[in-house]
Coordinates of C-alpha atoms and ligand atoms in Angstrom, one line a residue:
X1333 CA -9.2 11.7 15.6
X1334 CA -9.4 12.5 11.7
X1335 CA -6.5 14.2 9.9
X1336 CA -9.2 17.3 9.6
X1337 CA -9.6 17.2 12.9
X1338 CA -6.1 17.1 14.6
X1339 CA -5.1 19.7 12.1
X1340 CA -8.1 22.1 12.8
X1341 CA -7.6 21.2 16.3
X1342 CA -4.2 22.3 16.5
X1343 CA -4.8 25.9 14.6
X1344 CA -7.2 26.6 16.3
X1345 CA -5.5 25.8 19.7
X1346 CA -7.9 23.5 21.3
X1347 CA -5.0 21.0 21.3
X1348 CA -1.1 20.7 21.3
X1349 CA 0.6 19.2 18.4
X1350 CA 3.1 17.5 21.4
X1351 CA -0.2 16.0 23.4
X1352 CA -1.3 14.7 19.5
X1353 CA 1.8 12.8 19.4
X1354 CA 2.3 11.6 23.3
X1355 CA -1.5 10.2 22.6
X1356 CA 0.1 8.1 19.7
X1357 CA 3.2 7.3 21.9
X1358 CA 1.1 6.0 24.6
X1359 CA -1.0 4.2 22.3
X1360 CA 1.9 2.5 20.7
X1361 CA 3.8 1.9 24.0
X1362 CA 0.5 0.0 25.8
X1363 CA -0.8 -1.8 22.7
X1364 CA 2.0 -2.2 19.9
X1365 CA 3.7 -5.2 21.7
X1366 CA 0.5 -7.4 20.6
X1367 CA 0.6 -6.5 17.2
X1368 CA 3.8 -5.6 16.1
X1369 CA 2.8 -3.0 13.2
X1370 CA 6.4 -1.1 14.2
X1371 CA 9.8 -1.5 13.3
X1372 CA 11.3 1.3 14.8
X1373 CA 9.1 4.4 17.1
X1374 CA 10.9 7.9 16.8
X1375 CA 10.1 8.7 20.2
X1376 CA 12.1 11.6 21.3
X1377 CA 12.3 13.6 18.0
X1378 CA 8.5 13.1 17.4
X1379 CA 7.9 15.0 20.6
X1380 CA 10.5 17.2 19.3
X1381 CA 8.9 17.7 16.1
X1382 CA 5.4 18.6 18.7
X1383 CA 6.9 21.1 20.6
X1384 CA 8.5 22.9 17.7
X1385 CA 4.9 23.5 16.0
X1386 CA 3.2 24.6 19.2
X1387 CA 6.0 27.5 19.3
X1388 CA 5.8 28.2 15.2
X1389 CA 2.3 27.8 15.4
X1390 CA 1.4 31.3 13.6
X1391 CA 4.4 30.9 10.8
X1392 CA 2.9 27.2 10.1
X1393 CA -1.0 28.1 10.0
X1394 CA -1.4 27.1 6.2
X1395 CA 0.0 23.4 6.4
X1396 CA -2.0 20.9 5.2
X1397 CA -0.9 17.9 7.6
X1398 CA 0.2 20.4 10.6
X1399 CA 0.7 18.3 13.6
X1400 CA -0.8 14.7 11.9
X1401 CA 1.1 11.9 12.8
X1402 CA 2.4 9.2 10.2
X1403 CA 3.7 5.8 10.7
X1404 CA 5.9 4.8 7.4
X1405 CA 6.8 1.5 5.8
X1406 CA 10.0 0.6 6.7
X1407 CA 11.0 0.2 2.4
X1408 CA 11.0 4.4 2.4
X1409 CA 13.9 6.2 3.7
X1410 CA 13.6 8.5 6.6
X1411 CA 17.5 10.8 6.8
X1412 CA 19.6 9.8 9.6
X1413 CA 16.7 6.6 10.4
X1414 CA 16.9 2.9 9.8
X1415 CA 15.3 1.4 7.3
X1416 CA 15.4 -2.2 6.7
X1417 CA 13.1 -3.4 4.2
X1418 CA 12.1 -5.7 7.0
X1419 CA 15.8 -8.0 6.3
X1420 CA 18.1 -8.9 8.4
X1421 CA 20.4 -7.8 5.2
X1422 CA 19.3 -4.0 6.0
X1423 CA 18.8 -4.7 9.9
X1424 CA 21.3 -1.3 10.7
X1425 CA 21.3 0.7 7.3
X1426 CA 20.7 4.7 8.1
X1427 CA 19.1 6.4 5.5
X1428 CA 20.9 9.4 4.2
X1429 CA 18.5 10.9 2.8
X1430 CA 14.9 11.6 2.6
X1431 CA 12.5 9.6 0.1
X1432 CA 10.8 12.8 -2.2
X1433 CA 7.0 11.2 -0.3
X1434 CA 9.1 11.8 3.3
X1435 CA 10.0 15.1 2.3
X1436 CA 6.8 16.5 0.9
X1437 CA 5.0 15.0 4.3
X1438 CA 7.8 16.6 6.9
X1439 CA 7.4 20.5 4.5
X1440 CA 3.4 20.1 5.4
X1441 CA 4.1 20.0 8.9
X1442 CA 3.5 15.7 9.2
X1443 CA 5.1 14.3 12.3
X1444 CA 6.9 10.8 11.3
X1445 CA 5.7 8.8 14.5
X1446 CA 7.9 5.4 13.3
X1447 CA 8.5 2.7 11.0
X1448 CA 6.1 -0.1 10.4
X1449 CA 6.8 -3.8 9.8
X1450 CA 6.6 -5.7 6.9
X1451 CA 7.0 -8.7 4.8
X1452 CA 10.5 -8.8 3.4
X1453 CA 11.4 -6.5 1.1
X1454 CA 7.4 -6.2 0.1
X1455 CA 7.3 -9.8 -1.3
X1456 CA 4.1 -11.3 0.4
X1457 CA 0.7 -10.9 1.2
X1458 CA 1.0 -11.5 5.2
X1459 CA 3.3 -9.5 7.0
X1460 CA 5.3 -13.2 7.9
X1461 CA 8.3 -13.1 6.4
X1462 CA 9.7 -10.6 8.7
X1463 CA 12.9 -10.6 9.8
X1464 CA 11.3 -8.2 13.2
X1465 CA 8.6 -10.8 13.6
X1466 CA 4.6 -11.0 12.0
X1467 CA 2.7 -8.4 12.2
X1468 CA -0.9 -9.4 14.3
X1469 CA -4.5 -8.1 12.5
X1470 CA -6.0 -5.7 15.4
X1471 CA -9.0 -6.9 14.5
X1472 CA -8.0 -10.3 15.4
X1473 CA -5.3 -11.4 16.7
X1474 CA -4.6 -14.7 15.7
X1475 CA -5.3 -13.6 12.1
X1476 CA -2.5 -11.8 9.6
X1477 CA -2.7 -8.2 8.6
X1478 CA -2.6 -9.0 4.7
X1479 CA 1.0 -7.9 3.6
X1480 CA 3.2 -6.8 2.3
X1481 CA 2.0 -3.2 4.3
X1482 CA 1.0 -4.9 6.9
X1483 CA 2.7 -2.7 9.6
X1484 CA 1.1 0.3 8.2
X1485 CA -2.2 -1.1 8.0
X1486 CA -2.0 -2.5 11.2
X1487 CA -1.0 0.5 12.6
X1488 CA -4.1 2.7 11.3
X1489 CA -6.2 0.0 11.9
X1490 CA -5.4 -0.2 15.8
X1491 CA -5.8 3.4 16.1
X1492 CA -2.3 4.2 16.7
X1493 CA -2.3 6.7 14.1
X1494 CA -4.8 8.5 12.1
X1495 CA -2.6 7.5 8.5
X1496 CA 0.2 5.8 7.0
X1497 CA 2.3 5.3 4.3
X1498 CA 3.0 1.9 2.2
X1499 CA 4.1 0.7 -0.7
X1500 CA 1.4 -1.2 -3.2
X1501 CA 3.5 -3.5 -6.0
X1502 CA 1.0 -6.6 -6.8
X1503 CA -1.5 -5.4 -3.6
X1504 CA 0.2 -4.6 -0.7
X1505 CA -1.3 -1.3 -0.2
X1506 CA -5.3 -2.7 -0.9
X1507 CA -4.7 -6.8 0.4
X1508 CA -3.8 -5.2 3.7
X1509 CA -6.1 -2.0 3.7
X1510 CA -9.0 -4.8 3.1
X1511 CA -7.9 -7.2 6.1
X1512 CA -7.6 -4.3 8.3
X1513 CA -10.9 -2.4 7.5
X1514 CA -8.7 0.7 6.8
X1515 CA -9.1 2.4 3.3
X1516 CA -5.6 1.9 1.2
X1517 CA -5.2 3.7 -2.2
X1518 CA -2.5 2.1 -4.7
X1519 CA -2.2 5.2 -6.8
X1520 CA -1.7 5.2 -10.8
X1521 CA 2.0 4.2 -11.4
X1522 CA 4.1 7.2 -12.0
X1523 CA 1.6 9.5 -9.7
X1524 CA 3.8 9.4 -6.5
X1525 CA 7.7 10.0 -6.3
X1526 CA 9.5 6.4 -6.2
X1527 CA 12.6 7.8 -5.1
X1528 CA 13.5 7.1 -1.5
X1529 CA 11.6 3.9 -2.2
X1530 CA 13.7 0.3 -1.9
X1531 CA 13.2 -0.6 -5.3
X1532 CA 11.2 -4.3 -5.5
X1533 CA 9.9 -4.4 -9.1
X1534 CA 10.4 -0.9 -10.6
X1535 CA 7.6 -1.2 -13.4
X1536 CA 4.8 -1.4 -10.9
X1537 CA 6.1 0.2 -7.5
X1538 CA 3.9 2.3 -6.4
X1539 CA 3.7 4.3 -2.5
X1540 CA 0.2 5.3 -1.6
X1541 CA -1.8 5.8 1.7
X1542 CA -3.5 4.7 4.3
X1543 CA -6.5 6.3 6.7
X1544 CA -9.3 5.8 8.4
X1545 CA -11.9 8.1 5.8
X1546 CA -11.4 9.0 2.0
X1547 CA -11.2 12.4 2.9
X1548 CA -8.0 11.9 4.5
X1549 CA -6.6 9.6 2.1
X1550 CA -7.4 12.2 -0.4
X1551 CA -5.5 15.1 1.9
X1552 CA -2.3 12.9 2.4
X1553 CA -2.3 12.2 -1.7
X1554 CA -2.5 16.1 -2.1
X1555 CA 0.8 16.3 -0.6
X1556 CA 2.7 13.2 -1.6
X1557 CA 1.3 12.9 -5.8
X1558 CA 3.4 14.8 -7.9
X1559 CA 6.0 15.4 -10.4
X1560 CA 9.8 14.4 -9.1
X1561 CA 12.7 14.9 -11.4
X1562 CA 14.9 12.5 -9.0
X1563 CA 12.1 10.0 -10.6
X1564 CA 11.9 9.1 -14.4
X1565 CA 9.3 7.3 -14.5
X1566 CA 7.2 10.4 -12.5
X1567 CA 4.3 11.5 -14.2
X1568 CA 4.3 15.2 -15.2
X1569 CA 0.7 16.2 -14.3
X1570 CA -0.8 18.3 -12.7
X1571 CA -2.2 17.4 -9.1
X1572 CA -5.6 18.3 -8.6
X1573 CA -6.7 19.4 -5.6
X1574 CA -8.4 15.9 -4.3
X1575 CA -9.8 16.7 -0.9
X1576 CA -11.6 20.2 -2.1
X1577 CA -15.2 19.3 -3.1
X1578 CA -14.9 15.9 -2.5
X1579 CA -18.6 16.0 -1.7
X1580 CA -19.6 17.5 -5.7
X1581 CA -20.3 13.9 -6.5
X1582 CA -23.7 13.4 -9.2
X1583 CA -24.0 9.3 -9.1
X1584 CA -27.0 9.5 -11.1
X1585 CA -26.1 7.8 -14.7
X1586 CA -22.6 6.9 -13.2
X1587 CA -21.1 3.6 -15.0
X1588 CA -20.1 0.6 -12.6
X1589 CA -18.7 -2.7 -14.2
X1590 CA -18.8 -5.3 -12.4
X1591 CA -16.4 -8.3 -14.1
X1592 CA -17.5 -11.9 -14.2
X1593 CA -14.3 -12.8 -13.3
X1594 CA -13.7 -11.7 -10.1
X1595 CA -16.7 -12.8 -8.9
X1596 CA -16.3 -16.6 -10.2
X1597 CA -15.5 -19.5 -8.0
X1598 CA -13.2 -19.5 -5.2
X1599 CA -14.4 -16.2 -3.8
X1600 CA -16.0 -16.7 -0.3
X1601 CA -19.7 -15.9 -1.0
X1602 CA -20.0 -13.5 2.3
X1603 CA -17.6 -10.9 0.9
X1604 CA -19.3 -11.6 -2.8
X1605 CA -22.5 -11.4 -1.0
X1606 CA -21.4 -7.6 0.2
X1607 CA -20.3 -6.5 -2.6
X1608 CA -23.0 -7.2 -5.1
X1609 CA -25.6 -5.9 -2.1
X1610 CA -23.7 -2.5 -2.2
X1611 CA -23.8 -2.6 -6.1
X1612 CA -27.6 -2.9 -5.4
X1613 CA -27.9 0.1 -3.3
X1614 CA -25.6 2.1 -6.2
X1615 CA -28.2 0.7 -8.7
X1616 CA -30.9 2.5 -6.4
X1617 CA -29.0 5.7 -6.0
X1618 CA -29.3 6.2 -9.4
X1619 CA -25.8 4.7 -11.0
X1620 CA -25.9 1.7 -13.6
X1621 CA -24.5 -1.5 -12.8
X1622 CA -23.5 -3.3 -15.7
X1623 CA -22.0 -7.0 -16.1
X1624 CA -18.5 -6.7 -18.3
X1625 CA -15.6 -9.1 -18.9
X1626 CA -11.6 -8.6 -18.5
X1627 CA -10.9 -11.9 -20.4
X1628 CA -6.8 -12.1 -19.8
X1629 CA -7.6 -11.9 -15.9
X1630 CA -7.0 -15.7 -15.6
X1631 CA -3.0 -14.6 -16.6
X1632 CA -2.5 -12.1 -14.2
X1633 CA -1.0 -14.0 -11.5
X1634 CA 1.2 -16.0 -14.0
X1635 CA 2.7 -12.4 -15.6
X1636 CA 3.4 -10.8 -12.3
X1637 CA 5.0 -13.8 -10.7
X1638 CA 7.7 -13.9 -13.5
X1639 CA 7.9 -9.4 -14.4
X1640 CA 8.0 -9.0 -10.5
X1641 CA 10.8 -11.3 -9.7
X1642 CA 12.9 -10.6 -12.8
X1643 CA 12.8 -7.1 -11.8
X1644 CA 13.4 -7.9 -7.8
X1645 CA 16.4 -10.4 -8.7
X1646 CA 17.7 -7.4 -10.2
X1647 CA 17.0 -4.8 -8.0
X1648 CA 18.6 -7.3 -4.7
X1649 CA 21.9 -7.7 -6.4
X1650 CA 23.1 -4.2 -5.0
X1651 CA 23.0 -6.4 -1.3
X1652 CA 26.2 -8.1 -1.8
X1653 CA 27.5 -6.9 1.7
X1654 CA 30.2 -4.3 0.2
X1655 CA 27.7 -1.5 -0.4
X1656 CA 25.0 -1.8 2.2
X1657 CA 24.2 -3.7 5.5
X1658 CA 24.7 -6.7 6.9
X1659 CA 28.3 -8.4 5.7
X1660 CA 29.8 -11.9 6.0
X1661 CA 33.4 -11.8 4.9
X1662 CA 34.5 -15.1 6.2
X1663 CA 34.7 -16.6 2.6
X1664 CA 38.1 -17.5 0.9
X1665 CA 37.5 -14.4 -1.6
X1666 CA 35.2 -11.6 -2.5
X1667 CA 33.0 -14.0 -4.4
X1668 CA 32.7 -16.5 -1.8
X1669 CA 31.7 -13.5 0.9
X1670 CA 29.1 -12.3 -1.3
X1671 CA 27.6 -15.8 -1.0
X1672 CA 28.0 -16.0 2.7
X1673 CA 26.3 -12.4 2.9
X1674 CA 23.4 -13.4 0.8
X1675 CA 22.8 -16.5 2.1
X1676 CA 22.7 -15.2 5.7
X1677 CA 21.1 -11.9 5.2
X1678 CA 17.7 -13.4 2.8
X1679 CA 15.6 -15.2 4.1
X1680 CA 13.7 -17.9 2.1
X1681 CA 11.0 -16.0 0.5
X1682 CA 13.6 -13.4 -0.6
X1683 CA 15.6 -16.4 -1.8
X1684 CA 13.1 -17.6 -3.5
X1685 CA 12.0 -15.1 -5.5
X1686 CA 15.5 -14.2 -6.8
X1687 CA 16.6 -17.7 -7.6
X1688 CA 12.7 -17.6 -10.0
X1689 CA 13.4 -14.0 -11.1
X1690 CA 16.9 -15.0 -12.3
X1691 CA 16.1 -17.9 -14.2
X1692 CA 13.2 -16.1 -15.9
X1693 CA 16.1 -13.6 -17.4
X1694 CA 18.6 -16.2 -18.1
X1695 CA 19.7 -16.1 -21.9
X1696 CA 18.1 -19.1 -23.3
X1697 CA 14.8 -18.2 -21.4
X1698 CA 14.2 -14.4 -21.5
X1699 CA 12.0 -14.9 -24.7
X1700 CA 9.9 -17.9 -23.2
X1701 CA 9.5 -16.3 -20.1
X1702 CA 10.4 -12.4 -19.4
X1703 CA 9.1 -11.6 -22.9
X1704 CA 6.1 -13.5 -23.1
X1705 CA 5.0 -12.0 -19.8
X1706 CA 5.4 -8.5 -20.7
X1707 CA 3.3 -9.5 -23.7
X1708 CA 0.7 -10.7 -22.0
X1709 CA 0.9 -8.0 -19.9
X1710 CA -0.4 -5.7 -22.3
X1711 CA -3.2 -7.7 -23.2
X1712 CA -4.3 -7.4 -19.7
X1713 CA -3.6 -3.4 -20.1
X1714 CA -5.7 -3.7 -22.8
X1715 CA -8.5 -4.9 -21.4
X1716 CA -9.2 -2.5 -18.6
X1717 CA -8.7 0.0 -21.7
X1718 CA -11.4 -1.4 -23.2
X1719 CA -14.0 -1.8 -20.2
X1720 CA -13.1 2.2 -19.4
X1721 CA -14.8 3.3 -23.2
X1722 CA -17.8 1.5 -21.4
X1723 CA -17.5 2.2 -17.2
X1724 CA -16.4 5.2 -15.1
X1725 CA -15.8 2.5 -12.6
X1726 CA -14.9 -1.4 -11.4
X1727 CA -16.0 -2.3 -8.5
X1728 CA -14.6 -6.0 -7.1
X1729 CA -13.5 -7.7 -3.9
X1730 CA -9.9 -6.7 -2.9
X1731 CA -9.4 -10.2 -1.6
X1732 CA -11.2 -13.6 -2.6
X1733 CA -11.0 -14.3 1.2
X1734 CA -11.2 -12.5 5.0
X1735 CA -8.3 -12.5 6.8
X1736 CA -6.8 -16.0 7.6
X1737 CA -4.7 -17.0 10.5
X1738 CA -1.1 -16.7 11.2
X1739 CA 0.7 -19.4 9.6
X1740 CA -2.2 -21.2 7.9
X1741 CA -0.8 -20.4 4.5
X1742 CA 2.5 -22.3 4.4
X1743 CA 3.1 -22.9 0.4
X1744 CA 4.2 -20.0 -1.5
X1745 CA 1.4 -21.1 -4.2
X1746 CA -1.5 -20.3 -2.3
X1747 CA -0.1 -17.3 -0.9
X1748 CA 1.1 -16.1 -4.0
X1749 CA -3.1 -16.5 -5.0
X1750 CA -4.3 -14.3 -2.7
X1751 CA -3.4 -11.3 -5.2
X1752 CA -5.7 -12.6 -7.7
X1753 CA -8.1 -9.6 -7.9
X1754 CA -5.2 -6.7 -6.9
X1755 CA -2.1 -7.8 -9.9
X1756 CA -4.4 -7.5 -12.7
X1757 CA -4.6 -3.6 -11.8
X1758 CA -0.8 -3.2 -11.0
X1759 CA 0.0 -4.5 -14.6
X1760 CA -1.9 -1.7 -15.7
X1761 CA -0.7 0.7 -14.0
X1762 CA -4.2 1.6 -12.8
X1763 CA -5.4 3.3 -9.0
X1764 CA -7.4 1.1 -7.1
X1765 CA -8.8 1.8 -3.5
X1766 CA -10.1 -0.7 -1.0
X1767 CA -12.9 0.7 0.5
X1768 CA -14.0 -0.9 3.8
X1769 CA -17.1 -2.7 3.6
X1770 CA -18.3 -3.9 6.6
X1771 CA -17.2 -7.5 8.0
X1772 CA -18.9 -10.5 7.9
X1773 CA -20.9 -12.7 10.3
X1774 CA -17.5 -13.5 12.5
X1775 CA -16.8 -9.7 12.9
X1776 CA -13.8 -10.0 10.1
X1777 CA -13.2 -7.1 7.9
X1778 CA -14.5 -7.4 3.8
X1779 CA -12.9 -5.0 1.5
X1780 CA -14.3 -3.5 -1.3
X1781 CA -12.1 -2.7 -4.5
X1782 CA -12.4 0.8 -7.2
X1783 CA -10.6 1.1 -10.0
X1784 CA -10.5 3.9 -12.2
X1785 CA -8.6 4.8 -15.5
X1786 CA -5.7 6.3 -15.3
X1787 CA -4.9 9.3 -13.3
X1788 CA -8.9 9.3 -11.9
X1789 CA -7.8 9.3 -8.2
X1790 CA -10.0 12.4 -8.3
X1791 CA -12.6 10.8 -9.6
X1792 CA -12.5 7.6 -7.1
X1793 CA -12.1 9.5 -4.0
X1794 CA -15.4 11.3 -4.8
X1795 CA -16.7 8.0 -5.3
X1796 CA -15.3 6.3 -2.5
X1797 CA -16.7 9.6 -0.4
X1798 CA -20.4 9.2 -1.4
X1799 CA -20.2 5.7 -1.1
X1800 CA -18.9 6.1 2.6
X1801 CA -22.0 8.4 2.9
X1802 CA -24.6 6.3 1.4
X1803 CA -23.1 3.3 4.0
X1804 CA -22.7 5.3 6.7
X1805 CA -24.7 4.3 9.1
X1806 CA -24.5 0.5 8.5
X1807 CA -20.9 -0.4 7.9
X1808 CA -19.0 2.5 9.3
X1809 CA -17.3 0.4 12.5
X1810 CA -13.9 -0.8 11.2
X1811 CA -11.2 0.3 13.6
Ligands
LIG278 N1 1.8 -10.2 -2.4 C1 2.5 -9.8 -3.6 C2 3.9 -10.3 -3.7 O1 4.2 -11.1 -2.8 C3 2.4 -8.3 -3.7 C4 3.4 -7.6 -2.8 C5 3.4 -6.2 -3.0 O2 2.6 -5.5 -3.5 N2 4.5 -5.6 -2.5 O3 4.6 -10.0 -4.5

């Protein structure tokens, strides 16, 4: 069922907001063990949480998510719930206190179902690095998820719950959204609270949603979008009401670029295929499709893989086994345990990127490297800032490639590639939504990418929503 209709189901007592969530339970309890998408399943207290709002049920009649079930990423605290990042470093930590996106969710009546699974602490593009174990694509099951949401997507994507909640830094809300045939909305940085969040890189965190129809990715970014003061980087906008009049869409003389980039070698020509076919149909609706060029695209990957892991190595030195988690204190003195603890409680990815992200800020190199990046960063800003005087809208692939199989991708390299066409946006600080588009001739999921200026979620979901329209019919069987 849709968010609209387990919500309008519920009011209007048809169904019971406790057989909403035994459905999902059951679901989970039958089918999860295949997949993997959760960490951690509130059992008891989400049936809890179902029996209280079939007693309130007239005092709760106004809330937008009354009843819905949510599975979160397990990088966003839930009070009095573990939440490990997917590390063995965090593999008991209790939350004690509610991330600002958790708090919003549980005051619209949202029913937190369980944790989902990720790569950890966000860094990857497969859901492998786990320290609970790979996530499986329900789609197929020898294939990854896309990462670092995996969980979440996975979770949607099986049909164990109508939405979900992930975290998008370089991709990992649209990578995963795209190999799960789910839609996935990385929202404009500063839109959504970051507190609660495990920090990974703080300049391009962002938490956004997942769902199975723009309308309900829309509903869910109603609640969660806002001004925080617990956040200062949170923007102080007003949020529009997203979901109402979705449908008031007029494509006629609407602006799509399509950048020469992103559709350049190394993309597989099925999902290129797709996506300039759809462009066609958009021509024939009435929009204009025009050619245009983001020229420091080539960079991208470069930038992030120095800005992100400065900021991570950062971030990761509050694990030292004295304030949080997992401790070794079998060293000869403090120094010596904090070693112990962080070589036991990372794993290599983790390692990795702290050992690259601590070099890059090393005095000596902070100019060469850190600095440059960040300069080069804004050229890429730039660039998107110029292509908006000229388009409402980008349209690319999400991902150069359909989902590949579970430990096919060994060096970091070409994993680190598979964000090619989702960084460039993240640098920017842009919104970008995968829309599901169909799968190709093997029955694997291809993921079409929006982008919009900043702050246009508005604008993209009406997009997205007369696009789902328009393709109805033909490509409307992901899930
Ligand atoms: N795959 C990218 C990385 O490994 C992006 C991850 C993310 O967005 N959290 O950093």
């Amino acid at each position: 069922m849709s968010i609209k209709e387990i919500v309008e189901g519920i009011k209007n007592k048809k169904i019971k907001a406790k057989e909403v969530v035994e459905e999902c339970l059951k679901e989970i309890r039958e089918r999860d063990k295949g997949v993997n998408s959760f960490i951690t399943v509130f059992e008891e207290d989400a049936i809890k949480e179902g029996e209280l709002i079939d007693r309130n049920l007239e005092d709760l009649k106004d809330k937008k998510l009354l009843g819905v079930p949510i599975s979160i990423k397990d990088n966003i605290l839930v009070k009095g719930k573990r939440t490990t990042a997917g590390s063995k470093i965090l593999e008991n930590y209790i939350a004690t206190y509610d991330a600002t996106v958790v708090k919003r969710l549980k005051e619209e009546g949202a029913i937190i179902i369980g944790k989902t699974n990720m790569d950890e602490f966000a860094f990857g593009s497969s859901t492998e690095t786990s320290y609970f174990g790979p996530t499986r694509n329900p789609v197929d099951i020898e294939r990854v998820p896309g990462g670092s949401s995996g969980g979440s997507a996975a979770s949607v994507s099986a049909g164990f719950v109508p939405c979900s909640l992930g975290s998008d830094t370089g991709g990992s809300i649209r990578q995963p959204a795209s190999f799960c045939g789910v839609f996935g909305l990385k929202p404009t940085y500063g839109r959504v609270s970051r507190y609660g969040l495990i920090a990974f890189a703080s300049s391009l965190d962002q938490i956004g949603p997942f769902a199975k129809n723009t309308f309900d990715l829309a509903l869910i970014m109603e609640v969660i979008a806002g001004y925080d003061e617990y956040d200062s980087t949170s923007l102080n906008e007003e949020v529009p009401e997203y979901s109402k009049d979705i449908e008031n869409f007029d494509i006629k003389g609407v602006k799509i670029g399509l950048p020469d980039e992103y559709f350049e070698l190394g993309v597989d020509s099925e999902i290129k295929d797709r996506i300039l076919g759809i462009c066609k149909k958009l021509e024939e609706e009435g929009s204009i499709i025009e050619r245009i060029k983001l020229p420091h695209t080539k960079y991208a990957v470069s930038v992030y893989y120095i800005v992100a892991p400065s900021e991570a190595s950062s971030n990761l030195a509050r694990y030292d086994g004295v304030k949080y988690g997992y401790s070794n204190r079998n060293g000869k003195d403090l120094i010596e345990d904090y070693f112990l603890t962080r070589r036991d409680g990372f794993g290599e990815e983790a390692k990795r990127r702290i050992i690259i992200g601590t070099f890059a800020l090393s005095s000596g190199y902070y100019d060469a490297y850190y600095l440059k990046a960040q300069k080069v960063r804004t050229l890429i800003k730039r660039d998107f800032e110029e292509a908006f005087k000229k388009v409402d809208f980008i349209i690319t692939p999400t991902s150069p490639q359909v989902p590949f199989k579970i430990g096919e991708i060994l060096d970091p390299i070409s994993m680190y590639m598979q964000d090619v066409f989702t960084i460039p946006a993240s640098l920017a600080g842009i919104p970008g939504l995968n829309f599901p588009a169909g799968r190709n001739k093997d029955g694997l999921p291809i993921g079409l990418q929006i982008l919009g200026k900043k702050l246009s979620e508005r604008e993209i979901f009406c997009f997205s929503f007369f696009l789902e329209k328009i393709l109805e019919k033909e490509v409307m069987d992901h899930g």
